[in-house]
Amino acid sequence: MYKDMQISNMYDTTQTIARDIFNGVTYPWEVLSKIGEFIIALGNQLSEEEYDKAGENIWIAKTAKVAPTAYINGPAIIGKDAEVRHCAFIRGNAIVGEGAVVGNSTELKNVILFNKVQVPHYNYVGDSILGYKAHMGAGSITSNVKSDKTLVTINYKGEKLKTGLKKMGAMLGDNVEVGCNSVLNPGTVVGKGAHVYPLSMVRGFVPEKSIYKKQGEIISLHENFLG
C-alpha cells in the first residue's frame, strides 16, 4: 500500500551510513523518532582512524571540512568529505552524509542527509530525510509543524494518510531538485528524480520523475521535454 512512498522506491539505502535504521521499516518517516539513539549507537562503533569525537556524541570524519564558525550539537555524525560551511547550525540528531554540503546559515534538526546531498544556502531542514544527491535551492525550507499543532497527515492522491507525528518535515527521494525559496509543508513526500519549481508551496505527495509547478499542476519530466 502507498508503494510510491515506500523506502525501497524512494531511496538507495547503500548511499547512507544510516542504512541499518531503515531495516524492517516501510515508510521513511517511521525512523524520525529513532535518529538520535541510532547516531549514538553507530558513533560508538566508528573507526577512530577515520572519525574524531569532537564533543558529546559528535563524530566528525577526519576528511570533512567544518568551518570554525559552524555550530554542531550532538548527537551528530558528519561524514567523510562532507562540508559544513560558515555559520551552519546543526541542532542535533543529524547525520550528514559523505560528500554532502551544509551551507552558510543552514539549520539542521533531526535529519538524515544521504551522501552527496546539498543544502547549501540559508535552508532549514527539520524532521526530514533527504535522499542521495537531493538538492535544495537557496532559501528553500522544510516546515515541520502544522500551524494548528495537530498531527501531520500526508495528502496522497486525495487520501489523507495519518502519520501519528506532531513533527514531520519532508521526505525527499534520491536526486530530487527543490527550487529556490520553496516551502515544503509538513508531510511533504517527493518521489525520486522529481523537480520542484522555485517559489513553490508544496503539500502532500509529488510523484517520482515529475515537475511540481504549482498546486494542482504536476507534469511528468517526459511531458516537459516533449512540450
GROMACS .gro file of C-alpha atoms in nm:
model
  227
    1MET     CA    1   0.000   0.000   0.000
    2TYR     CA    2   0.122   0.353  -0.077
    3LYS     CA    3   0.400   0.185  -0.274
    4ASP     CA    4   0.522   0.516  -0.420
    5MET     CA    5   0.623   0.636  -0.073
    6GLN     CA    6   0.793   0.319   0.046
    7ILE     CA    7   1.162   0.340   0.132
    8SER     CA    8   1.253   0.085  -0.133
    9ASN     CA    9   1.103   0.306  -0.406
   10MET     CA   10   1.246   0.637  -0.285
   11TYR     CA   11   1.598   0.567  -0.163
   12ASP     CA   12   1.915   0.377  -0.241
   13THR     CA   13   1.997   0.294   0.119
   14THR     CA   14   2.351   0.189   0.026
   15GLN     CA   15   2.415   0.564  -0.008
   16THR     CA   16   2.399   0.641   0.364
   17ILE     CA   17   2.590   0.537   0.672
   18ALA     CA   18   2.244   0.516   0.835
   19ARG     CA   19   2.119   0.233   0.610
   20ASP     CA   20   2.052   0.000   0.903
   21ILE     CA   21   1.798   0.239   1.055
   22PHE     CA   22   1.566   0.152   0.766
   23ASN     CA   23   1.571  -0.224   0.832
   24GLY     CA   24   1.222  -0.358   0.894
   25VAL     CA   25   1.061  -0.022   0.821
   26THR     CA   26   0.824   0.052   0.533
   27TYR     CA   27   0.796   0.432   0.517
   28PRO     CA   28   1.078   0.682   0.574
   29TRP     CA   29   0.901   0.898   0.832
   30GLU     CA   30   0.882   0.595   1.063
   31VAL     CA   31   1.252   0.636   1.151
   32LEU     CA   32   1.235   1.001   1.262
   33SER     CA   33   1.192   0.914   1.629
   34LYS     CA   34   1.491   0.677   1.615
   35ILE     CA   35   1.760   0.904   1.472
   36GLY     CA   36   1.915   1.025   1.798
   37GLU     CA   37   1.960   0.684   1.957
   38PHE     CA   38   2.080   0.539   1.627
   39ILE     CA   39   2.354   0.804   1.599
   40ILE     CA   40   2.485   0.730   1.948
   41ALA     CA   41   2.496   0.356   1.885
   42LEU     CA   42   2.659   0.395   1.545
   43GLY     CA   43   2.901   0.667   1.652
   44ASN     CA   44   3.049   0.450   1.923
   45GLN     CA   45   3.134   0.191   1.657
   46LEU     CA   46   3.306   0.428   1.414
   47SER     CA   47   3.676   0.389   1.347
   48GLU     CA   48   3.897   0.627   1.546
   49GLU     CA   49   4.130   0.629   1.247
   50GLU     CA   50   3.856   0.780   1.029
   51TYR     CA   51   3.649   0.987   1.275
   52ASP     CA   52   3.728   1.233   1.552
   53LYS     CA   53   3.500   1.262   1.852
   54ALA     CA   54   3.454   1.637   1.875
   55GLY     CA   55   3.221   1.658   2.172
   56GLU     CA   56   2.949   1.465   2.350
   57ASN     CA   57   2.803   1.229   2.089
   58ILE     CA   58   2.955   1.421   1.798
   59TRP     CA   59   3.163   1.236   1.541
   60ILE     CA   60   3.331   1.417   1.252
   61ALA     CA   61   3.517   1.241   0.973
   62LYS     CA   62   3.880   1.345   0.951
   63THR     CA   63   3.829   1.425   0.581
   64ALA     CA   64   3.528   1.651   0.645
   65LYS     CA   65   3.563   2.029   0.632
   66VAL     CA   66   3.389   2.216   0.913
   67ALA     CA   67   3.408   2.595   0.929
   68PRO     CA   68   3.522   2.729   1.268
   69THR     CA   69   3.205   2.941   1.281
   70ALA     CA   70   2.973   2.640   1.241
   71TYR     CA   71   2.790   2.509   1.549
   72ILE     CA   72   2.728   2.137   1.596
   73ASN     CA   73   2.524   1.998   1.881
   74GLY     CA   74   2.506   1.622   1.934
   75PRO     CA   75   2.408   1.362   1.863
   76ALA     CA   76   2.556   1.413   1.517
   77ILE     CA   77   2.771   1.239   1.259
   78ILE     CA   78   2.947   1.438   0.986
   79GLY     CA   79   3.051   1.200   0.710
   80LYS     CA   80   3.366   1.168   0.503
   81ASP     CA   81   3.442   1.457   0.268
   82ALA     CA   82   3.134   1.648   0.386
   83GLU     CA   83   3.147   2.026   0.408
   84VAL     CA   84   2.982   2.227   0.685
   85ARG     CA   85   3.014   2.594   0.595
   86HIS     CA   86   3.020   2.930   0.774
   87CYS     CA   87   2.758   2.975   1.045
   88ALA     CA   88   2.579   2.646   0.978
   89PHE     CA   89   2.369   2.545   1.280
   90ILE     CA   90   2.331   2.172   1.344
   91ARG     CA   91   2.095   2.142   1.640
   92GLY     CA   92   2.132   1.769   1.697
   93ASN     CA   93   2.004   1.430   1.582
   94ALA     CA   94   2.169   1.490   1.244
   95ILE     CA   95   2.353   1.262   1.004
   96VAL     CA   96   2.535   1.446   0.727
   97GLY     CA   97   2.632   1.204   0.452
   98GLU     CA   98   2.958   1.160   0.270
   99GLY     CA   99   3.031   1.446   0.033
  100ALA     CA  100   2.725   1.639   0.150
  101VAL     CA  101   2.720   2.019   0.178
  102VAL     CA  102   2.558   2.208   0.466
  103GLY     CA  103   2.578   2.572   0.367
  104ASN     CA  104   2.607   2.911   0.525
  105SER     CA  105   2.336   2.980   0.783
  106THR     CA  106   2.166   2.647   0.711
  107GLU     CA  107   1.995   2.485   1.010
  108LEU     CA  108   1.950   2.109   1.058
  109LYS     CA  109   1.748   1.928   1.322
  110ASN     CA  110   1.656   1.559   1.343
  111VAL     CA  111   1.755   1.473   0.987
  112ILE     CA  112   1.928   1.218   0.771
  113LEU     CA  113   2.112   1.359   0.472
  114PHE     CA  114   2.219   1.082   0.237
  115ASN     CA  115   2.554   1.104   0.058
  116LYS     CA  116   2.607   1.399  -0.179
  117VAL     CA  117   2.303   1.594  -0.051
  118GLN     CA  118   2.331   1.970  -0.090
  119VAL     CA  119   2.156   2.219   0.138
  120PRO     CA  120   2.399   2.498   0.061
  121HIS     CA  121   2.234   2.836   0.124
  122TYR     CA  122   2.001   2.956   0.401
  123ASN     CA  123   1.799   2.634   0.430
  124TYR     CA  124   1.602   2.499   0.724
  125VAL     CA  125   1.572   2.120   0.726
  126GLY     CA  126   1.391   1.970   1.023
  127ASP     CA  127   1.246   1.624   1.090
  128SER     CA  128   1.324   1.527   0.734
  129ILE     CA  129   1.512   1.272   0.523
  130LEU     CA  130   1.690   1.378   0.205
  131GLY     CA  131   1.795   1.108  -0.041
  132TYR     CA  132   2.113   1.063  -0.241
  133LYS     CA  133   2.213   1.378  -0.434
  134ALA     CA  134   1.896   1.565  -0.332
  135HIS     CA  135   1.942   1.940  -0.362
  136MET     CA  136   1.754   2.227  -0.201
  137GLY     CA  137   1.792   2.567  -0.368
  138ALA     CA  138   1.879   2.882  -0.176
  139GLY     CA  139   1.622   2.978   0.085
  140SER     CA  140   1.406   2.666   0.047
  141ILE     CA  141   1.287   2.513   0.373
  142THR     CA  142   1.100   2.222   0.525
  143SER     CA  143   0.816   2.328   0.751
  144ASN     CA  144   0.779   2.058   1.014
  145VAL     CA  145   0.489   2.164   1.239
  146LYS     CA  146   0.133   2.246   1.134
  147SER     CA  147   0.007   2.590   1.229
  148ASP     CA  148  -0.276   2.438   1.433
  149LYS     CA  149  -0.031   2.198   1.602
  150THR     CA  150  -0.237   1.889   1.508
  151LEU     CA  151  -0.075   1.564   1.394
  152VAL     CA  152   0.073   1.564   1.046
  153THR     CA  153  -0.113   1.390   0.766
  154ILE     CA  154   0.009   1.321   0.412
  155ASN     CA  155  -0.219   1.409   0.123
  156TYR     CA  156  -0.174   1.111  -0.108
  157LYS     CA  157  -0.383   1.121  -0.426
  158GLY     CA  158  -0.681   1.273  -0.244
  159GLU     CA  159  -0.647   1.049   0.061
  160LYS     CA  160  -0.517   1.174   0.396
  161LEU     CA  161  -0.267   0.933   0.545
  162LYS     CA  162  -0.216   0.968   0.922
  163THR     CA  163   0.146   0.967   1.039
  164GLY     CA  164   0.084   0.999   1.412
  165LEU     CA  165   0.361   1.260   1.423
  166LYS     CA  166   0.341   1.615   1.551
  167LYS     CA  167   0.665   1.699   1.373
  168MET     CA  168   0.742   1.587   1.020
  169GLY     CA  169   0.905   1.793   0.751
  170ALA     CA  170   0.974   1.648   0.407
  171MET     CA  171   1.084   1.314   0.269
  172LEU     CA  172   1.284   1.381  -0.047
  173GLY     CA  173   1.380   1.086  -0.265
  174ASP     CA  174   1.710   1.041  -0.444
  175ASN     CA  175   1.805   1.312  -0.696
  176VAL     CA  176   1.519   1.547  -0.603
  177GLU     CA  177   1.567   1.912  -0.702
  178VAL     CA  178   1.391   2.181  -0.499
  179GLY     CA  179   1.386   2.534  -0.643
  180CYS     CA  180   1.492   2.845  -0.454
  181ASN     CA  181   1.266   2.990  -0.182
  182SER     CA  182   1.022   2.699  -0.189
  183VAL     CA  183   0.835   2.587   0.122
  184LEU     CA  184   0.779   2.216   0.174
  185ASN     CA  185   0.484   2.196   0.411
  186PRO     CA  186   0.456   1.936   0.690
  187GLY     CA  187   0.403   1.590   0.547
  188THR     CA  188   0.550   1.656   0.203
  189VAL     CA  189   0.683   1.348   0.021
  190VAL     CA  190   0.868   1.396  -0.308
  191GLY     CA  191   0.947   1.091  -0.520
  192LYS     CA  192   1.295   1.033  -0.657
  193GLY     CA  193   1.407   1.240  -0.951
  194ALA     CA  194   1.123   1.493  -0.916
  195HIS     CA  195   1.174   1.868  -0.960
  196VAL     CA  196   1.002   2.147  -0.766
  197TYR     CA  197   0.974   2.492  -0.925
  198PRO     CA  198   1.122   2.792  -0.740
  199LEU     CA  199   0.884   2.982  -0.508
  200SER     CA  200   0.658   2.677  -0.475
  201MET     CA  201   0.441   2.593  -0.177
  202VAL     CA  202   0.435   2.214  -0.176
  203ARG     CA  203   0.193   1.996   0.017
  204GLY     CA  204   0.138   1.621   0.005
  205PHE     CA  205   0.282   1.369  -0.239
  206VAL     CA  206   0.474   1.455  -0.555
  207PRO     CA  207   0.532   1.152  -0.785
  208GLU     CA  208   0.879   1.048  -0.894
  209LYS     CA  209   1.022   1.193  -1.217
  210SER     CA  210   0.766   1.472  -1.223
  211ILE     CA  211   0.773   1.852  -1.213
  212TYR     CA  212   0.578   2.036  -0.946
  213LYS     CA  213   0.487   2.372  -1.099
  214LYS     CA  214   0.218   2.484  -0.856
  215GLN     CA  215  -0.069   2.346  -0.651
  216GLY     CA  216  -0.273   2.123  -0.882
  217GLU     CA  217  -0.020   2.136  -1.167
  218ILE     CA  218   0.223   1.847  -1.173
  219ILE     CA  219   0.355   1.709  -1.503
  220SER     CA  220   0.600   1.431  -1.585
  221LEU     CA  221   0.954   1.519  -1.682
  222HIS     CA  222   0.888   1.337  -2.011
  223GLU     CA  223   0.592   1.564  -2.088
  224ASN     CA  224   0.803   1.870  -2.014
  225PHE     CA  225   1.072   1.769  -2.261
  226LEU     CA  226   0.806   1.700  -2.527
  227GLY     CA  227   0.626   2.025  -2.459
   0.00000   0.00000   0.00000
